[in-house]
Amino acid sequence: MTTSNKERQSQKKKQNKSSRGKKRWLWLLILPVLFILGFGVYKVSSELLGFAHEIYEGNRSNKLRDADKVLKDKKPISILLTGIDNGALFYEDVEDGRTDVMMVITINPEDNSAQVTSIPRDALGPIGQTDDFDKLNHAYMDHDLNWTIDSLQRYLDIPIDYYVSVNMQGFIDVIDILGGIEVTPSLTFTQNGVDFKEGETKKLSGEEAIHYARMRKSDPEGDLGREKRQQEIVEAVIDKVASIESVPNYKEILNKLEDNIKTDFKVEDMFTLQQNYLDALQHLDKQTANNYQDLNLPFGYYLYIPESERIRLSNQIRASLGLGKTNSAIVYPAEYQTPEEYFPIVDNNGNLILDSDDLPVKPGVYKKDDLDSQLMKWEQKNGKNSSQSSSQVNETPSENEVNQQSGIQEIPQTEGPGFSNNEGNALIPPNMPYQQPSENQIINGY
């Protein structure tokens, strides 16, 4: 039986219509878990328009480029997705929200690619536009989302064009509305009474998905493992939505999410995203930090990402945005006991305590050439030669170099700054050991 041209054209129109419908709802439902509200170009209801206006909230962060022009010109864009810990489920004791999830998503319509990079919530970094250091998720808790954006822009040396902020209840609601999602755990653990078994596919409700994504202590990879599971949840939601032909209860979805989402995408931006960026989103590459060090200090726990790894992450994101390699360098306060990256730390002021007053430059974010210039001036002034060029921090360290970066070496009890000459007992506090600088502690090659 031969199919007529008219019948073939009719079938093709139906297929295109179905595809457009799936993309429309895919875009709408990805928002609570990813970042963007989208809707069909051919049909927009008043409910969707009202929802878009309701969730819009501009940001007052330091804009590094004209994001609207970038979007209009169909250039690669960056979007910050934050998941706000607002006391949902078993976390009612959280009085101030924290950015429990921080993902930088880049979409490149030029090569039809997209990338999501997770930033550990406890990562030590500069807060806002100041040179104060703390956990990056404290930028939101102590200030607001504008400070989070500014912190990550400086930490990663990238422009963040737009943001979408979703609280935990929003994550829970959308997964429940979808009828749950399926995941296959890579390890066995129990979190808040919910059991997960390695290799055994399990259908999760919204609450169970949050427990799955938030576990850290039982994961041998710690924060890195948690970030991988967060990305797994995102991918599972995308797969679930992509398999849905239509969403008849979309009004219920909008009502539930209206109070749980904020974004600085305007309605016209959403049309542009729908038209030019949607296809690239479906080719998502997932990135996490591969190397980090736990800093268990008397005044708190922090996660330190070595400069070589931070630079690698920065350059991956910058490459996705079509930007050149980063030229940034971060000098951390000595009080956090981070490894010596750009210069050895010695007790220069002779007070037997290693603190930031001993640093040749102030803690902060630098351009590499500016840091080199300041170090050179300090060395000339003090008649010392204690630094290497900041450009020598390695972007892609070898396995041996990674092992060398994984901890701080302490010298045995002996003579030297911070030690008594007669008894060899440390005079500096035990949480601030004197560190004997070695070549292994300064990362070579760029």
Short mmCIF file of C-alpha atoms in Angstrom, two decimals:
data_model
loop_
_atom_site.label_atom_id
_atom_site.label_comp_id
_atom_site.label_asym_id
_atom_site.label_seq_id
_atom_site.Cartn_x
_atom_site.Cartn_y
_atom_site.Cartn_z
CA MET A 1 0.00 0.00 0.00
CA THR A 2 1.54 3.31 -1.08
CA THR A 3 1.38 6.35 1.17
CA SER A 4 0.42 9.52 -0.66
CA ASN A 5 2.42 12.74 -0.41
CA LYS A 6 -0.52 14.33 1.37
CA GLU A 7 -0.58 11.58 4.01
CA ARG A 8 3.18 11.77 4.51
CA GLN A 9 2.99 15.54 4.99
CA SER A 10 0.15 15.07 7.48
CA GLN A 11 2.17 12.50 9.47
CA LYS A 12 5.21 14.78 9.45
CA LYS A 13 3.16 17.69 10.81
CA LYS A 14 1.85 15.49 13.63
CA GLN A 15 5.38 14.37 14.50
CA ASN A 16 6.65 17.96 14.52
CA LYS A 17 3.72 19.07 16.65
CA SER A 18 4.37 16.25 19.13
CA SER A 19 8.06 17.15 19.27
CA ARG A 20 7.28 20.80 19.88
CA GLY A 21 4.87 19.84 22.64
CA LYS A 22 7.44 17.65 24.40
CA LYS A 23 10.05 20.39 24.18
CA ARG A 24 7.62 22.94 25.54
CA TRP A 25 6.91 20.91 28.66
CA LEU A 26 10.48 19.72 28.94
CA TRP A 27 11.55 23.34 29.13
CA LEU A 28 8.86 24.21 31.65
CA LEU A 29 9.59 21.33 34.01
CA ILE A 30 13.38 21.50 33.80
CA LEU A 31 13.17 24.89 35.48
CA PRO A 32 12.60 23.67 39.06
CA VAL A 33 15.57 21.34 38.78
CA LEU A 34 17.74 23.15 36.27
CA PHE A 35 17.26 26.77 35.56
CA ILE A 36 14.90 27.97 32.86
CA LEU A 37 11.20 28.52 32.36
CA GLY A 38 10.28 27.90 28.74
CA PHE A 39 7.11 27.47 26.81
CA GLY A 40 6.02 26.84 23.23
CA VAL A 41 6.64 29.57 20.72
CA TYR A 42 3.36 28.84 19.04
CA LYS A 43 1.04 28.88 22.03
CA VAL A 44 1.44 30.80 25.29
CA SER A 45 -1.26 30.79 27.92
CA SER A 46 -1.98 33.63 30.31
CA GLU A 47 -1.15 31.32 33.23
CA LEU A 48 2.39 30.80 31.95
CA LEU A 49 2.90 34.50 31.33
CA GLY A 50 1.64 35.34 34.79
CA PHE A 51 3.91 32.71 36.30
CA ALA A 52 6.92 34.11 34.44
CA HIS A 53 6.25 37.60 35.77
CA GLU A 54 5.68 36.31 39.30
CA ILE A 55 9.01 34.49 39.58
CA TYR A 56 11.08 37.29 38.04
CA GLU A 57 13.47 39.03 40.41
CA GLY A 58 16.35 41.13 39.12
CA ASN A 59 19.78 40.88 40.66
CA ARG A 60 22.17 43.57 41.86
CA SER A 61 25.39 41.62 41.43
CA ASN A 62 28.39 42.97 39.57
CA LYS A 63 27.56 42.36 35.91
CA LEU A 64 30.74 41.47 34.03
CA ARG A 65 29.16 41.73 30.59
CA ASP A 66 25.90 42.63 28.83
CA ALA A 67 24.02 39.35 29.28
CA ASP A 68 20.99 40.48 27.29
CA LYS A 69 23.19 41.23 24.28
CA VAL A 70 24.97 37.88 24.63
CA LEU A 71 21.59 36.14 24.62
CA LYS A 72 20.26 38.18 21.69
CA ASP A 73 23.40 37.47 19.64
CA LYS A 74 23.01 33.72 20.28
CA LYS A 75 26.39 33.49 22.01
CA PRO A 76 27.27 30.99 24.78
CA ILE A 77 25.67 31.93 28.09
CA SER A 78 26.19 30.97 31.73
CA ILE A 79 23.46 30.38 34.29
CA LEU A 80 23.83 29.82 38.02
CA LEU A 81 21.43 27.29 39.49
CA THR A 82 21.15 27.39 43.28
CA GLY A 83 19.19 25.00 45.46
CA ILE A 84 18.29 26.77 48.69
CA ASP A 85 18.28 24.81 51.93
CA ASN A 86 15.14 26.28 53.52
CA GLY A 87 14.50 23.77 56.29
CA ALA A 88 12.51 21.27 54.22
CA LEU A 89 12.03 17.75 55.55
CA PHE A 90 14.34 16.85 58.45
CA TYR A 91 16.20 20.14 58.31
CA GLU A 92 13.71 22.38 60.16
CA ASP A 93 16.50 23.75 62.35
CA VAL A 94 17.83 25.76 59.42
CA GLU A 95 16.88 29.31 60.29
CA ASP A 96 18.79 30.98 57.47
CA GLY A 97 18.75 29.48 54.01
CA ARG A 98 22.00 28.28 52.48
CA THR A 99 22.94 27.46 48.91
CA ASP A 100 23.03 23.69 49.37
CA VAL A 101 23.41 23.29 45.59
CA MET A 102 25.52 25.53 43.37
CA MET A 103 25.76 24.58 39.70
CA VAL A 104 27.12 26.73 36.88
CA ILE A 105 25.43 25.75 33.63
CA THR A 106 26.80 26.90 30.30
CA ILE A 107 24.94 26.53 27.00
CA ASN A 108 26.78 26.94 23.71
CA PRO A 109 24.39 27.05 20.74
CA GLU A 110 27.33 27.47 18.38
CA ASP A 111 28.54 23.89 18.84
CA ASN A 112 25.27 22.57 20.31
CA SER A 113 26.81 21.69 23.68
CA ALA A 114 26.01 22.30 27.34
CA GLN A 115 27.93 21.79 30.56
CA VAL A 116 27.02 21.72 34.24
CA THR A 117 29.77 22.29 36.82
CA SER A 118 29.04 21.67 40.50
CA ILE A 119 30.79 23.81 43.09
CA PRO A 120 31.10 22.29 46.59
CA ARG A 121 28.97 24.24 49.06
CA ASP A 122 31.73 24.19 51.72
CA ALA A 123 34.46 25.35 49.34
CA LEU A 124 36.63 28.08 50.83
CA GLY A 125 36.59 31.25 48.77
CA PRO A 126 36.23 35.04 48.71
CA ILE A 127 32.84 36.34 49.80
CA GLY A 128 31.11 38.83 47.52
CA GLN A 129 33.39 41.58 46.24
CA THR A 130 35.38 41.63 49.49
CA ASP A 131 38.61 39.88 50.43
CA ASP A 132 36.97 38.15 53.37
CA PHE A 133 37.05 34.35 53.07
CA ASP A 134 34.46 31.79 54.17
CA LYS A 135 32.45 28.87 52.86
CA LEU A 136 30.98 29.92 49.54
CA ASN A 137 27.48 28.94 50.64
CA HIS A 138 27.73 31.44 53.51
CA ALA A 139 27.58 34.27 50.98
CA TYR A 140 23.83 33.63 50.70
CA MET A 141 23.28 32.85 54.37
CA ASP A 142 25.03 36.00 55.60
CA HIS A 143 23.93 38.27 52.77
CA ASP A 144 21.88 37.32 49.70
CA LEU A 145 22.04 35.71 46.28
CA ASN A 146 23.76 38.76 44.78
CA TRP A 147 26.72 38.02 47.06
CA THR A 148 26.69 34.38 45.94
CA ILE A 149 26.90 35.44 42.30
CA ASP A 150 29.73 37.89 43.00
CA SER A 151 31.59 35.24 45.03
CA LEU A 152 31.44 32.64 42.27
CA GLN A 153 32.32 35.12 39.54
CA ARG A 154 35.53 35.99 41.38
CA TYR A 155 36.29 32.45 42.53
CA LEU A 156 35.88 30.93 39.05
CA ASP A 157 36.90 34.01 37.04
CA ILE A 158 33.80 33.76 34.85
CA PRO A 159 30.80 35.95 34.07
CA ILE A 160 27.48 34.65 35.41
CA ASP A 161 24.85 35.95 33.00
CA TYR A 162 21.64 34.76 34.68
CA TYR A 163 20.50 32.83 37.73
CA VAL A 164 17.67 30.56 38.80
CA SER A 165 17.16 29.92 42.52
CA VAL A 166 14.96 27.02 43.67
CA ASN A 167 14.28 26.08 47.27
CA MET A 168 14.15 22.46 48.39
CA GLN A 169 10.37 22.35 48.55
CA GLY A 170 10.28 23.24 44.87
CA PHE A 171 12.52 20.26 44.06
CA ILE A 172 10.27 17.96 46.08
CA ASP A 173 7.04 19.20 44.52
CA VAL A 174 8.08 18.90 40.89
CA ILE A 175 9.40 15.34 41.33
CA ASP A 176 6.17 14.29 43.04
CA ILE A 177 4.09 15.88 40.28
CA LEU A 178 6.09 13.89 37.74
CA GLY A 179 5.19 10.71 39.61
CA GLY A 180 8.74 10.17 40.92
CA ILE A 181 12.04 9.49 39.21
CA GLU A 182 14.30 6.45 38.90
CA VAL A 183 17.95 6.26 39.92
CA THR A 184 20.49 3.44 40.16
CA PRO A 185 22.75 4.10 43.17
CA SER A 186 26.48 3.49 42.82
CA LEU A 187 26.81 2.61 46.52
CA THR A 188 24.70 1.23 49.38
CA PHE A 189 23.62 3.57 52.17
CA THR A 190 20.70 4.67 54.35
CA GLN A 191 19.73 8.31 54.69
CA ASN A 192 16.93 9.51 57.00
CA GLY A 193 15.40 6.02 57.05
CA VAL A 194 15.46 5.54 53.27
CA ASP A 195 17.55 2.60 52.01
CA PHE A 196 19.54 2.73 48.77
CA LYS A 197 21.29 -0.34 47.36
CA GLU A 198 24.21 -0.30 44.94
CA GLY A 199 23.19 -1.27 41.40
CA GLU A 200 19.50 -1.61 42.28
CA THR A 201 17.22 0.79 40.40
CA LYS A 202 14.83 2.54 42.75
CA LYS A 203 11.88 4.84 42.10
CA LEU A 204 12.09 7.90 44.32
CA SER A 205 9.50 10.35 45.58
CA GLY A 206 10.44 13.99 45.97
CA GLU A 207 11.46 13.51 49.61
CA GLU A 208 13.48 10.39 48.84
CA ALA A 209 15.25 12.17 45.98
CA ILE A 210 16.33 14.95 48.33
CA HIS A 211 17.69 12.40 50.83
CA TYR A 212 19.53 10.65 48.00
CA ALA A 213 21.08 13.89 46.79
CA ARG A 214 22.09 15.28 50.18
CA MET A 215 23.93 12.34 51.75
CA ARG A 216 27.64 12.97 52.28
CA LYS A 217 29.01 11.29 55.41
CA SER A 218 28.56 7.71 54.15
CA ASP A 219 30.04 8.49 50.75
CA PRO A 220 33.78 7.73 50.41
CA GLU A 221 33.95 10.61 47.92
CA GLY A 222 32.38 13.03 50.41
CA ASP A 223 31.24 16.28 48.81
CA LEU A 224 32.30 15.09 45.38
CA GLY A 225 29.99 12.08 45.66
CA ARG A 226 27.13 14.30 46.78
CA GLU A 227 27.61 16.57 43.78
CA LYS A 228 27.53 13.59 41.43
CA ARG A 229 24.24 12.42 42.94
CA GLN A 230 22.77 15.92 42.64
CA GLN A 231 23.64 15.89 38.95
CA GLU A 232 22.16 12.39 38.69
CA ILE A 233 18.84 13.71 40.05
CA VAL A 234 18.89 16.53 37.49
CA GLU A 235 19.52 14.06 34.68
CA ALA A 236 16.77 11.73 35.93
CA VAL A 237 14.22 14.57 35.89
CA ILE A 238 15.24 15.52 32.35
CA ASP A 239 14.81 11.91 31.22
CA LYS A 240 11.42 11.66 32.92
CA VAL A 241 10.10 14.87 31.41
CA ALA A 242 11.44 14.01 27.97
CA SER A 243 9.32 10.83 28.01
CA ILE A 244 6.08 12.72 28.75
CA GLU A 245 3.91 13.61 25.76
CA SER A 246 1.86 16.19 27.64
CA VAL A 247 1.35 17.55 31.14
CA PRO A 248 -2.36 18.01 31.79
CA ASN A 249 -1.84 19.27 35.35
CA TYR A 250 0.51 22.12 34.46
CA LYS A 251 -1.63 24.66 36.38
CA GLU A 252 -1.02 22.64 39.57
CA ILE A 253 2.69 22.72 38.81
CA LEU A 254 2.69 26.49 38.39
CA ASN A 255 0.75 27.04 41.62
CA LYS A 256 3.15 24.88 43.63
CA LEU A 257 6.30 26.40 42.14
CA GLU A 258 5.31 30.05 42.11
CA ASP A 259 6.60 30.65 45.65
CA ASN A 260 9.63 28.39 45.31
CA ILE A 261 11.50 29.81 42.32
CA LYS A 262 13.18 33.11 41.52
CA THR A 263 15.04 34.06 38.34
CA ASP A 264 16.25 37.14 36.49
CA PHE A 265 15.14 35.77 33.13
CA LYS A 266 12.54 38.10 31.66
CA VAL A 267 9.66 36.80 29.55
CA GLU A 268 11.34 37.83 26.30
CA ASP A 269 14.54 36.08 27.41
CA MET A 270 12.59 32.87 27.81
CA PHE A 271 11.37 33.06 24.21
CA THR A 272 14.96 33.49 23.04
CA LEU A 273 16.10 30.54 25.13
CA GLN A 274 13.31 28.39 23.79
CA GLN A 275 14.19 29.22 20.19
CA ASN A 276 18.00 29.17 20.24
CA TYR A 277 19.32 27.24 23.26
CA LEU A 278 17.00 24.32 23.98
CA ASP A 279 18.58 21.76 21.66
CA ALA A 280 22.06 22.34 23.08
CA LEU A 281 20.78 21.74 26.63
CA GLN A 282 20.02 18.13 25.77
CA HIS A 283 23.75 17.42 25.30
CA LEU A 284 24.75 17.97 28.91
CA ASP A 285 28.32 17.28 30.07
CA LYS A 286 28.74 16.97 33.86
CA GLN A 287 31.80 18.33 35.67
CA THR A 288 32.91 18.27 39.32
CA ALA A 289 36.10 19.04 41.24
CA ASN A 290 38.40 16.01 41.06
CA ASN A 291 40.78 17.09 43.79
CA TYR A 292 40.14 18.78 47.11
CA GLN A 293 41.32 18.80 50.71
CA ASP A 294 39.29 18.81 53.92
CA LEU A 295 40.25 21.56 56.35
CA ASN A 296 39.07 20.50 59.80
CA LEU A 297 39.94 23.59 61.80
CA PRO A 298 39.04 24.46 65.40
CA PHE A 299 36.74 27.21 64.14
CA GLY A 300 34.97 25.14 61.47
CA TYR A 301 35.10 22.74 58.56
CA TYR A 302 36.06 23.94 55.09
CA LEU A 303 36.82 22.33 51.77
CA TYR A 304 39.88 23.57 49.91
CA ILE A 305 40.22 23.16 46.14
CA PRO A 306 43.89 23.47 45.12
CA GLU A 307 44.70 26.28 42.72
CA SER A 308 45.54 23.86 39.91
CA GLU A 309 42.07 22.28 40.20
CA ARG A 310 40.28 25.61 40.55
CA ILE A 311 42.10 26.82 37.43
CA ARG A 312 41.12 23.64 35.57
CA LEU A 313 37.44 24.12 36.44
CA SER A 314 37.62 27.79 35.50
CA ASN A 315 39.19 27.04 32.14
CA GLN A 316 36.62 24.36 31.34
CA ILE A 317 33.78 26.79 31.96
CA ARG A 318 35.55 29.59 30.11
CA ALA A 319 36.17 27.32 27.12
CA SER A 320 32.47 26.45 27.03
CA LEU A 321 31.76 30.21 26.94
CA GLY A 322 34.28 30.79 24.18
CA LEU A 323 36.65 32.68 26.50
CA GLY A 324 40.42 32.40 26.85
CA LYS A 325 42.23 30.82 29.80
CA THR A 326 41.91 32.35 33.24
CA ASN A 327 44.52 34.78 34.51
CA SER A 328 43.39 34.66 38.13
CA ALA A 329 45.26 33.63 41.27
CA ILE A 330 43.86 33.34 44.80
CA VAL A 331 45.91 33.96 47.93
CA TYR A 332 44.20 32.46 50.97
CA PRO A 333 44.45 33.74 54.57
CA ALA A 334 47.18 31.87 56.45
CA GLU A 335 44.74 31.13 59.29
CA TYR A 336 42.98 28.52 57.12
CA GLN A 337 46.20 26.49 56.77
CA THR A 338 45.87 25.94 53.04
CA PRO A 339 48.92 24.46 51.27
CA GLU A 340 51.58 26.87 50.07
CA GLU A 341 50.86 27.52 46.41
CA TYR A 342 52.56 30.73 45.31
CA PHE A 343 55.08 31.29 48.10
CA PRO A 344 56.21 29.61 51.33
CA ILE A 345 54.74 30.95 54.55
CA VAL A 346 57.21 31.74 57.33
CA ASP A 347 56.97 33.64 60.59
CA ASN A 348 58.16 36.94 59.13
CA ASN A 349 56.94 39.14 62.00
CA GLY A 350 58.48 36.89 64.66
CA ASN A 351 55.36 36.54 66.82
CA LEU A 352 55.61 32.70 66.71
CA ILE A 353 52.21 32.44 65.01
CA LEU A 354 51.62 31.91 61.32
CA ASP A 355 48.88 34.33 60.33
CA SER A 356 48.01 36.59 57.41
CA ASP A 357 50.37 39.28 58.70
CA ASP A 358 53.19 36.95 57.65
CA LEU A 359 52.06 36.91 54.01
CA PRO A 360 54.01 39.06 51.54
CA VAL A 361 50.68 40.11 49.98
CA LYS A 362 47.18 40.47 51.37
CA PRO A 363 44.74 37.56 50.93
CA GLY A 364 42.48 38.06 47.94
CA VAL A 365 41.88 37.47 44.24
CA TYR A 366 44.62 38.66 41.88
CA LYS A 367 45.55 38.75 38.24
CA LYS A 368 48.63 36.60 37.95
CA ASP A 369 50.85 39.38 36.65
CA ASP A 370 49.67 41.69 39.45
CA LEU A 371 50.47 39.04 42.04
CA ASP A 372 53.92 38.49 40.56
CA SER A 373 54.56 42.24 40.61
CA GLN A 374 53.57 42.58 44.26
CA LEU A 375 55.65 39.57 45.29
CA MET A 376 58.66 40.98 43.49
CA LYS A 377 58.30 44.33 45.24
CA TRP A 378 58.05 42.58 48.61
CA GLU A 379 61.15 40.51 47.90
CA GLN A 380 63.15 43.55 46.82
CA LYS A 381 62.05 45.46 49.90
CA ASN A 382 62.86 42.63 52.30
CA GLY A 383 65.88 41.24 50.51
CA LYS A 384 64.32 37.82 50.13
CA ASN A 385 63.49 35.43 47.33
CA SER A 386 60.59 33.37 48.57
CA SER A 387 58.19 33.02 45.66
CA GLN A 388 57.75 31.49 42.26
CA SER A 389 55.85 33.01 39.35
CA SER A 390 52.10 32.61 39.75
CA SER A 391 51.94 31.40 36.15
CA GLN A 392 53.71 28.23 37.28
CA VAL A 393 50.67 26.83 39.04
CA ASN A 394 49.81 23.75 37.07
CA GLU A 395 46.40 23.56 35.40
CA THR A 396 46.48 19.78 34.94
CA PRO A 397 48.64 18.21 37.68
CA SER A 398 49.96 14.69 37.41
CA GLU A 399 48.79 11.97 39.79
CA ASN A 400 52.01 12.39 41.77
CA GLU A 401 51.42 16.13 42.07
CA VAL A 402 47.86 15.54 43.21
CA ASN A 403 49.12 13.27 45.96
CA GLN A 404 51.66 15.88 47.00
CA GLN A 405 48.93 18.52 47.23
CA SER A 406 46.64 16.39 49.36
CA GLY A 407 48.07 17.42 52.71
CA ILE A 408 50.34 19.80 54.60
CA GLN A 409 53.67 18.45 55.75
CA GLU A 410 54.68 19.24 59.31
CA ILE A 411 58.32 19.32 60.34
CA PRO A 412 59.42 17.30 63.35
CA GLN A 413 60.10 19.09 66.63
CA THR A 414 63.31 20.98 66.04
CA GLU A 415 64.66 24.47 65.88
CA GLY A 416 63.04 27.05 63.66
CA PRO A 417 60.31 29.68 63.59
CA GLY A 418 57.52 28.68 65.91
CA PHE A 419 59.66 26.32 67.97
CA SER A 420 61.62 26.70 71.19
CA ASN A 421 65.36 26.49 70.68
CA ASN A 422 65.99 24.67 73.97
CA GLU A 423 63.21 22.12 74.34
CA GLY A 424 61.82 21.77 70.81
CA ASN A 425 58.23 22.29 71.96
CA ALA A 426 55.91 24.14 69.62
CA LEU A 427 55.07 27.63 70.83
CA ILE A 428 52.48 28.28 68.15
CA PRO A 429 48.97 26.91 68.70
CA PRO A 430 48.58 23.23 67.71
CA ASN A 431 46.02 24.22 65.07
CA MET A 432 48.62 26.38 63.32
CA PRO A 433 51.71 24.17 62.81
CA TYR A 434 54.84 25.64 61.35
CA GLN A 435 55.13 24.40 57.77
CA GLN A 436 58.54 23.70 56.33
CA PRO A 437 58.20 24.76 52.67
CA SER A 438 59.41 22.28 50.10
CA GLU A 439 59.57 22.19 46.34
CA ASN A 440 56.82 19.57 46.35
CA GLN A 441 54.44 21.99 48.01
CA ILE A 442 54.79 24.53 45.21
CA ILE A 443 53.15 23.19 42.07
CA ASN A 444 55.39 23.47 39.01
CA GLY A 445 54.48 23.98 35.36
CA TYR A 446 51.44 25.70 33.79
#
